[in-house]
Amino acid sequence: MEIPIKIIQASKSDLAEVETLQASSFPAEKQQPSHILEESIRKCTDTFLLARDENQLLGYILSSPQLDNPQCLKVHSLVIDTDHQRQGLGTLLLAALKEMAVELDYKAIRLESPDELLSYFEMNGFIDEETSLYAASQGYSMIWFNPFYLEVQ
């Protein structure tokens, strides 16, 4: 019997699990401090999404409105537990975030992609914003446009 994966919004009770998953995924200098994660849970409830099975947190995606363009969401992190990578959870979380973007009337989702994940994000409907190649992170600025937003224009 397969255990269903649920995509839910983060709550304060998830903070310890989010911190544990983050600690196992990033070096200390790249981790968000606990108070920032807690604030994100409070302020970005609609766009801080978790992938869970019945027993544990398997991954999360954290995004918020972009400071310089509040009609767009910016993905701050997409984290999948090491034992559950390459099983479609990242794609599932991205799809759920796209649904939220449509529901909340955001026009786009932006993220920064390292070279090695460029094809993954392209497969998930993101395109390279060619003008925004930034050398410091050796990555690409990627964007997904809300098709319903584009229809209205």
mmCIF file of N, CA, C and O in Angstrom, residues 69-139:
data_model
loop_
_atom_site.group_PDB
_atom_site.id
_atom_site.type_symbol
_atom_site.label_atom_id
_atom_site.label_comp_id
_atom_site.label_asym_id
_atom_site.label_seq_id
_atom_site.Cartn_x
_atom_site.Cartn_y
_atom_site.Cartn_z
ATOM 1 N N ASN A 69 8.685 43.735 -6.990
ATOM 2 C CA ASN A 69 7.581 43.464 -7.897
ATOM 3 C C ASN A 69 6.583 42.556 -7.182
ATOM 4 O O ASN A 69 6.579 41.341 -7.383
ATOM 5 N N PRO A 70 5.716 43.126 -6.327
ATOM 6 C CA PRO A 70 4.835 42.311 -5.490
ATOM 7 C C PRO A 70 3.790 41.497 -6.246
ATOM 8 O O PRO A 70 3.088 40.694 -5.642
ATOM 9 N N GLN A 71 3.696 41.670 -7.561
ATOM 10 C CA GLN A 71 2.790 40.830 -8.349
ATOM 11 C C GLN A 71 3.435 39.493 -8.703
ATOM 12 O O GLN A 71 2.786 38.633 -9.283
ATOM 13 N N CYS A 72 4.701 39.328 -8.352
ATOM 14 C CA CYS A 72 5.430 38.089 -8.626
ATOM 15 C C CYS A 72 5.861 37.436 -7.321
ATOM 16 O O CYS A 72 6.197 38.115 -6.363
ATOM 17 N N LEU A 73 5.857 36.112 -7.335
ATOM 18 C CA LEU A 73 6.391 35.367 -6.209
ATOM 19 C C LEU A 73 7.861 35.063 -6.472
ATOM 20 O O LEU A 73 8.248 34.829 -7.618
ATOM 21 N N LYS A 74 8.656 35.045 -5.426
ATOM 22 C CA LYS A 74 10.058 34.655 -5.525
ATOM 23 C C LYS A 74 10.260 33.420 -4.667
ATOM 24 O O LYS A 74 9.927 33.427 -3.481
ATOM 25 N N VAL A 75 10.789 32.357 -5.278
ATOM 26 C CA VAL A 75 11.081 31.138 -4.543
ATOM 27 C C VAL A 75 12.398 31.330 -3.803
ATOM 28 O O VAL A 75 13.420 31.631 -4.414
ATOM 29 N N HIS A 76 12.358 31.172 -2.496
ATOM 30 C CA HIS A 76 13.561 31.300 -1.677
ATOM 31 C C HIS A 76 14.251 29.952 -1.497
ATOM 32 O O HIS A 76 15.467 29.886 -1.423
ATOM 33 N N SER A 77 13.453 28.907 -1.396
ATOM 34 C CA SER A 77 14.050 27.585 -1.277
ATOM 35 C C SER A 77 13.059 26.496 -1.675
ATOM 36 O O SER A 77 11.851 26.625 -1.469
ATOM 37 N N LEU A 78 13.616 25.464 -2.262
ATOM 38 C CA LEU A 78 12.904 24.237 -2.599
ATOM 39 C C LEU A 78 13.793 23.122 -2.073
ATOM 40 O O LEU A 78 14.904 22.926 -2.562
ATOM 41 N N VAL A 79 13.326 22.449 -1.032
ATOM 42 C CA VAL A 79 14.147 21.455 -0.346
ATOM 43 C C VAL A 79 13.396 20.131 -0.305
ATOM 44 O O VAL A 79 12.231 20.083 0.097
ATOM 45 N N ILE A 80 14.094 19.071 -0.719
ATOM 46 C CA ILE A 80 13.541 17.721 -0.669
ATOM 47 C C ILE A 80 14.487 16.855 0.154
ATOM 48 O O ILE A 80 15.702 16.898 -0.048
ATOM 49 N N ASP A 81 13.932 16.072 1.071
ATOM 50 C CA ASP A 81 14.722 15.150 1.871
ATOM 51 C C ASP A 81 15.559 14.268 0.943
ATOM 52 O O ASP A 81 15.074 13.780 -0.081
ATOM 53 N N THR A 82 16.822 14.069 1.294
ATOM 54 C CA THR A 82 17.762 13.325 0.451
ATOM 55 C C THR A 82 17.224 11.950 0.058
ATOM 56 O O THR A 82 17.359 11.534 -1.092
ATOM 57 N N ASP A 83 16.598 11.259 0.971
ATOM 58 C CA ASP A 83 16.080 9.916 0.678
ATOM 59 C C ASP A 83 14.864 9.919 -0.244
ATOM 60 O O ASP A 83 14.446 8.854 -0.711
ATOM 61 N N HIS A 84 14.301 11.090 -0.493
ATOM 62 C CA HIS A 84 13.092 11.175 -1.309
ATOM 63 C C HIS A 84 13.287 12.002 -2.583
ATOM 64 O O HIS A 84 12.310 12.345 -3.249
ATOM 65 N N GLN A 85 14.515 12.319 -2.910
ATOM 66 C CA GLN A 85 14.781 13.069 -4.137
ATOM 67 C C GLN A 85 14.575 12.160 -5.352
ATOM 68 O O GLN A 85 14.627 10.942 -5.246
ATOM 69 N N ARG A 86 14.328 12.797 -6.481
ATOM 70 C CA ARG A 86 14.113 12.106 -7.768
ATOM 71 C C ARG A 86 12.870 11.208 -7.753
ATOM 72 O O ARG A 86 12.814 10.189 -8.418
ATOM 73 N N GLN A 87 11.880 11.625 -6.965
ATOM 74 C CA GLN A 87 10.623 10.887 -6.898
ATOM 75 C C GLN A 87 9.432 11.777 -7.269
ATOM 76 O O GLN A 87 8.289 11.400 -7.065
ATOM 77 N N GLY A 88 9.705 12.985 -7.759
ATOM 78 C CA GLY A 88 8.639 13.867 -8.207
ATOM 79 C C GLY A 88 8.118 14.836 -7.163
ATOM 80 O O GLY A 88 7.181 15.593 -7.434
ATOM 81 N N LEU A 89 8.702 14.841 -5.964
ATOM 82 C CA LEU A 89 8.189 15.731 -4.916
ATOM 83 C C LEU A 89 8.439 17.204 -5.238
ATOM 84 O O LEU A 89 7.590 18.048 -4.956
ATOM 85 N N GLY A 90 9.590 17.522 -5.806
ATOM 86 C CA GLY A 90 9.875 18.907 -6.190
ATOM 87 C C GLY A 90 8.884 19.391 -7.238
ATOM 88 O O GLY A 90 8.354 20.503 -7.154
ATOM 89 N N THR A 91 8.616 18.545 -8.213
ATOM 90 C CA THR A 91 7.644 18.885 -9.260
ATOM 91 C C THR A 91 6.257 19.069 -8.652
ATOM 92 O O THR A 91 5.523 19.985 -9.018
ATOM 93 N N LEU A 92 5.905 18.216 -7.696
ATOM 94 C CA LEU A 92 4.614 18.317 -7.011
ATOM 95 C C LEU A 92 4.506 19.637 -6.246
ATOM 96 O O LEU A 92 3.479 20.329 -6.309
ATOM 97 N N LEU A 93 5.571 20.018 -5.544
ATOM 98 C CA LEU A 93 5.572 21.286 -4.804
ATOM 99 C C LEU A 93 5.522 22.479 -5.758
ATOM 100 O O LEU A 93 4.811 23.461 -5.492
ATOM 101 N N LEU A 94 6.261 22.419 -6.861
ATOM 102 C CA LEU A 94 6.205 23.513 -7.845
ATOM 103 C C LEU A 94 4.798 23.642 -8.434
ATOM 104 O O LEU A 94 4.289 24.748 -8.604
ATOM 105 N N ALA A 95 4.166 22.509 -8.722
ATOM 106 C CA ALA A 95 2.799 22.539 -9.262
ATOM 107 C C ALA A 95 1.828 23.146 -8.255
ATOM 108 O O ALA A 95 0.955 23.944 -8.619
ATOM 109 N N ALA A 96 1.992 22.797 -6.989
ATOM 110 C CA ALA A 96 1.121 23.359 -5.950
ATOM 111 C C ALA A 96 1.340 24.863 -5.816
ATOM 112 O O ALA A 96 0.382 25.628 -5.642
ATOM 113 N N LEU A 97 2.593 25.293 -5.928
ATOM 114 C CA LEU A 97 2.876 26.730 -5.853
ATOM 115 C C LEU A 97 2.281 27.455 -7.061
ATOM 116 O O LEU A 97 1.740 28.557 -6.926
ATOM 117 N N LYS A 98 2.338 26.848 -8.228
ATOM 118 C CA LYS A 98 1.717 27.450 -9.418
ATOM 119 C C LYS A 98 0.211 27.602 -9.208
ATOM 120 O O LYS A 98 -0.368 28.633 -9.568
ATOM 121 N N GLU A 99 -0.408 26.569 -8.627
ATOM 122 C CA GLU A 99 -1.845 26.658 -8.332
ATOM 123 C C GLU A 99 -2.139 27.818 -7.390
ATOM 124 O O GLU A 99 -3.115 28.546 -7.583
ATOM 125 N N MET A 100 -1.313 27.986 -6.364
ATOM 126 C CA MET A 100 -1.501 29.106 -5.430
ATOM 127 C C MET A 100 -1.306 30.438 -6.153
ATOM 128 O O MET A 100 -2.037 31.393 -5.887
ATOM 129 N N ALA A 101 -0.320 30.508 -7.042
ATOM 130 C CA ALA A 101 -0.081 31.746 -7.792
ATOM 131 C C ALA A 101 -1.304 32.110 -8.624
ATOM 132 O O ALA A 101 -1.704 33.277 -8.673
ATOM 133 N N VAL A 102 -1.915 31.116 -9.247
ATOM 134 C CA VAL A 102 -3.124 31.359 -10.029
ATOM 135 C C VAL A 102 -4.262 31.795 -9.106
ATOM 136 O O VAL A 102 -4.938 32.797 -9.356
ATOM 137 N N GLU A 103 -4.450 31.051 -8.019
ATOM 138 C CA GLU A 103 -5.531 31.342 -7.079
ATOM 139 C C GLU A 103 -5.400 32.738 -6.465
ATOM 140 O O GLU A 103 -6.385 33.440 -6.269
ATOM 141 N N LEU A 104 -4.160 33.143 -6.157
ATOM 142 C CA LEU A 104 -3.922 34.426 -5.501
ATOM 143 C C LEU A 104 -3.626 35.553 -6.487
ATOM 144 O O LEU A 104 -3.286 36.666 -6.094
ATOM 145 N N ASP A 105 -3.719 35.260 -7.783
ATOM 146 C CA ASP A 105 -3.578 36.233 -8.860
ATOM 147 C C ASP A 105 -2.175 36.861 -8.957
ATOM 148 O O ASP A 105 -2.037 38.052 -9.206
ATOM 149 N N TYR A 106 -1.149 36.054 -8.752
ATOM 150 C CA TYR A 106 0.221 36.506 -9.039
ATOM 151 C C TYR A 106 0.472 36.311 -10.513
ATOM 152 O O TYR A 106 -0.022 35.354 -11.120
ATOM 153 N N LYS A 107 1.241 37.207 -11.116
ATOM 154 C CA LYS A 107 1.459 37.094 -12.556
ATOM 155 C C LYS A 107 2.600 36.161 -12.916
ATOM 156 O O LYS A 107 2.675 35.675 -14.039
ATOM 157 N N ALA A 108 3.498 35.867 -11.961
ATOM 158 C CA ALA A 108 4.636 35.014 -12.282
ATOM 159 C C ALA A 108 5.285 34.491 -11.005
ATOM 160 O O ALA A 108 5.025 34.976 -9.909
ATOM 161 N N ILE A 109 6.141 33.488 -11.208
ATOM 162 C CA ILE A 109 6.991 32.960 -10.140
ATOM 163 C C ILE A 109 8.421 33.024 -10.651
ATOM 164 O O ILE A 109 8.711 32.563 -11.751
ATOM 165 N N ARG A 110 9.291 33.583 -9.830
ATOM 166 C CA ARG A 110 10.710 33.670 -10.189
ATOM 167 C C ARG A 110 11.536 32.825 -9.229
ATOM 168 O O ARG A 110 11.196 32.679 -8.070
ATOM 169 N N LEU A 111 12.649 32.314 -9.747
ATOM 170 C CA LEU A 111 13.597 31.581 -8.912
ATOM 171 C C LEU A 111 14.977 31.657 -9.528
ATOM 172 O O LEU A 111 15.127 31.997 -10.691
ATOM 173 N N GLU A 112 15.966 31.352 -8.705
ATOM 174 C CA GLU A 112 17.344 31.295 -9.160
ATOM 175 C C GLU A 112 17.719 29.836 -9.297
ATOM 176 O O GLU A 112 17.508 29.049 -8.381
ATOM 177 N N SER A 113 18.264 29.470 -10.463
ATOM 178 C CA SER A 113 18.608 28.078 -10.717
ATOM 179 C C SER A 113 20.097 27.916 -10.972
ATOM 180 O O SER A 113 20.652 28.614 -11.824
ATOM 181 N N PRO A 114 20.722 26.980 -10.277
ATOM 182 C CA PRO A 114 22.109 26.666 -10.624
ATOM 183 C C PRO A 114 22.135 25.939 -11.979
ATOM 184 O O PRO A 114 21.123 25.372 -12.407
ATOM 185 N N ASP A 115 23.274 25.951 -12.619
ATOM 186 C CA ASP A 115 23.419 25.320 -13.934
ATOM 187 C C ASP A 115 22.862 23.899 -13.972
ATOM 188 O O ASP A 115 22.148 23.526 -14.897
ATOM 189 N N GLU A 116 23.193 23.117 -12.944
ATOM 190 C CA GLU A 116 22.825 21.695 -12.966
ATOM 191 C C GLU A 116 21.317 21.453 -12.847
ATOM 192 O O GLU A 116 20.842 20.353 -13.123
ATOM 193 N N LEU A 117 20.533 22.451 -12.436
ATOM 194 C CA LEU A 117 19.081 22.282 -12.324
ATOM 195 C C LEU A 117 18.301 23.022 -13.406
ATOM 196 O O LEU A 117 17.068 23.003 -13.405
ATOM 197 N N LEU A 118 18.997 23.640 -14.317
ATOM 198 C CA LEU A 118 18.343 24.424 -15.368
ATOM 199 C C LEU A 118 17.324 23.581 -16.145
ATOM 200 O O LEU A 118 16.173 23.991 -16.314
ATOM 201 N N SER A 119 17.709 22.395 -16.590
ATOM 202 C CA SER A 119 16.785 21.565 -17.374
ATOM 203 C C SER A 119 15.602 21.097 -16.523
ATOM 204 O O SER A 119 14.487 20.947 -17.027
ATOM 205 N N TYR A 120 15.820 20.877 -15.225
ATOM 206 C CA TYR A 120 14.737 20.482 -14.329
ATOM 207 C C TYR A 120 13.671 21.568 -14.268
ATOM 208 O O TYR A 120 12.471 21.292 -14.392
ATOM 209 N N PHE A 121 14.097 22.817 -14.067
ATOM 210 C CA PHE A 121 13.124 23.901 -13.987
ATOM 211 C C PHE A 121 12.480 24.173 -15.341
ATOM 212 O O PHE A 121 11.292 24.498 -15.403
ATOM 213 N N GLU A 122 13.221 24.002 -16.419
ATOM 214 C CA GLU A 122 12.623 24.135 -17.760
ATOM 215 C C GLU A 122 11.543 23.079 -17.956
ATOM 216 O O GLU A 122 10.476 23.356 -18.492
ATOM 217 N N MET A 123 11.821 21.849 -17.513
ATOM 218 C CA MET A 123 10.842 20.767 -17.601
ATOM 219 C C MET A 123 9.566 21.122 -16.819
ATOM 220 O O MET A 123 8.475 20.690 -17.169
ATOM 221 N N ASN A 124 9.712 21.934 -15.785
ATOM 222 C CA ASN A 124 8.575 22.344 -14.962
ATOM 223 C C ASN A 124 7.954 23.664 -15.414
ATOM 224 O O ASN A 124 7.226 24.299 -14.662
ATOM 225 N N GLY A 125 8.264 24.091 -16.636
ATOM 226 C CA GLY A 125 7.590 25.238 -17.228
ATOM 227 C C GLY A 125 8.246 26.589 -17.000
ATOM 228 O O GLY A 125 7.684 27.620 -17.369
ATOM 229 N N PHE A 126 9.419 26.614 -16.393
ATOM 230 C CA PHE A 126 10.137 27.875 -16.186
ATOM 231 C C PHE A 126 11.018 28.151 -17.392
ATOM 232 O O PHE A 126 11.514 27.218 -18.032
ATOM 233 N N ILE A 127 11.177 29.418 -17.702
ATOM 234 C CA ILE A 127 12.062 29.808 -18.789
ATOM 235 C C ILE A 127 13.161 30.714 -18.250
ATOM 236 O O ILE A 127 12.988 31.367 -17.228
ATOM 237 N N ASP A 128 14.256 30.723 -18.938
ATOM 238 C CA ASP A 128 15.408 31.528 -18.545
ATOM 239 C C ASP A 128 15.124 32.984 -18.883
ATOM 240 O O ASP A 128 14.775 33.306 -20.008
ATOM 241 N N GLU A 129 15.265 33.849 -17.888
ATOM 242 C CA GLU A 129 15.203 35.286 -18.149
ATOM 243 C C GLU A 129 16.599 35.685 -18.598
ATOM 244 O O GLU A 129 17.450 36.009 -17.786
ATOM 245 N N GLU A 130 16.839 35.640 -19.892
ATOM 246 C CA GLU A 130 18.188 35.775 -20.453
ATOM 247 C C GLU A 130 18.911 37.034 -20.015
ATOM 248 O O GLU A 130 20.121 37.044 -19.902
ATOM 249 N N THR A 131 18.180 38.061 -19.729
ATOM 250 C CA THR A 131 18.820 39.313 -19.343
ATOM 251 C C THR A 131 19.333 39.292 -17.915
ATOM 252 O O THR A 131 20.030 40.198 -17.509
ATOM 253 N N SER A 132 18.975 38.266 -17.167
ATOM 254 C CA SER A 132 19.301 38.273 -15.744
ATOM 255 C C SER A 132 20.299 37.194 -15.343
ATOM 256 O O SER A 132 20.195 36.631 -14.267
ATOM 257 N N LEU A 133 21.245 36.910 -16.181
ATOM 258 C CA LEU A 133 22.277 35.946 -15.798
ATOM 259 C C LEU A 133 23.166 36.613 -14.755
ATOM 260 O O LEU A 133 23.673 37.703 -14.956
ATOM 261 N N TYR A 134 23.300 36.000 -13.607
ATOM 262 C CA TYR A 134 24.109 36.633 -12.580
ATOM 263 C C TYR A 134 25.280 35.725 -12.259
ATOM 264 O O TYR A 134 25.131 34.581 -11.880
ATOM 265 N N ALA A 135 26.468 36.261 -12.421
ATOM 266 C CA ALA A 135 27.692 35.489 -12.298
ATOM 267 C C ALA A 135 27.994 35.067 -10.865
ATOM 268 O O ALA A 135 28.596 34.030 -10.640
ATOM 269 N N ALA A 136 27.585 35.836 -9.901
ATOM 270 C CA ALA A 136 27.955 35.556 -8.510
ATOM 271 C C ALA A 136 27.504 34.165 -8.069
ATOM 272 O O ALA A 136 28.213 33.472 -7.361
ATOM 273 N N SER A 137 26.318 33.736 -8.484
ATOM 274 C CA SER A 137 25.838 32.439 -8.051
ATOM 275 C C SER A 137 26.020 31.372 -9.119
ATOM 276 O O SER A 137 25.667 30.227 -8.907
ATOM 277 N N GLN A 138 26.570 31.741 -10.263
ATOM 278 C CA GLN A 138 26.733 30.803 -11.365
ATOM 279 C C GLN A 138 25.403 30.134 -11.697
ATOM 280 O O GLN A 138 25.338 28.937 -11.906
ATOM 281 N N GLY A 139 24.351 30.923 -11.737
ATOM 282 C CA GLY A 139 23.033 30.384 -11.999
ATOM 283 C C GLY A 139 22.256 31.245 -12.954
ATOM 284 O O GLY A 139 22.791 32.160 -13.571
#
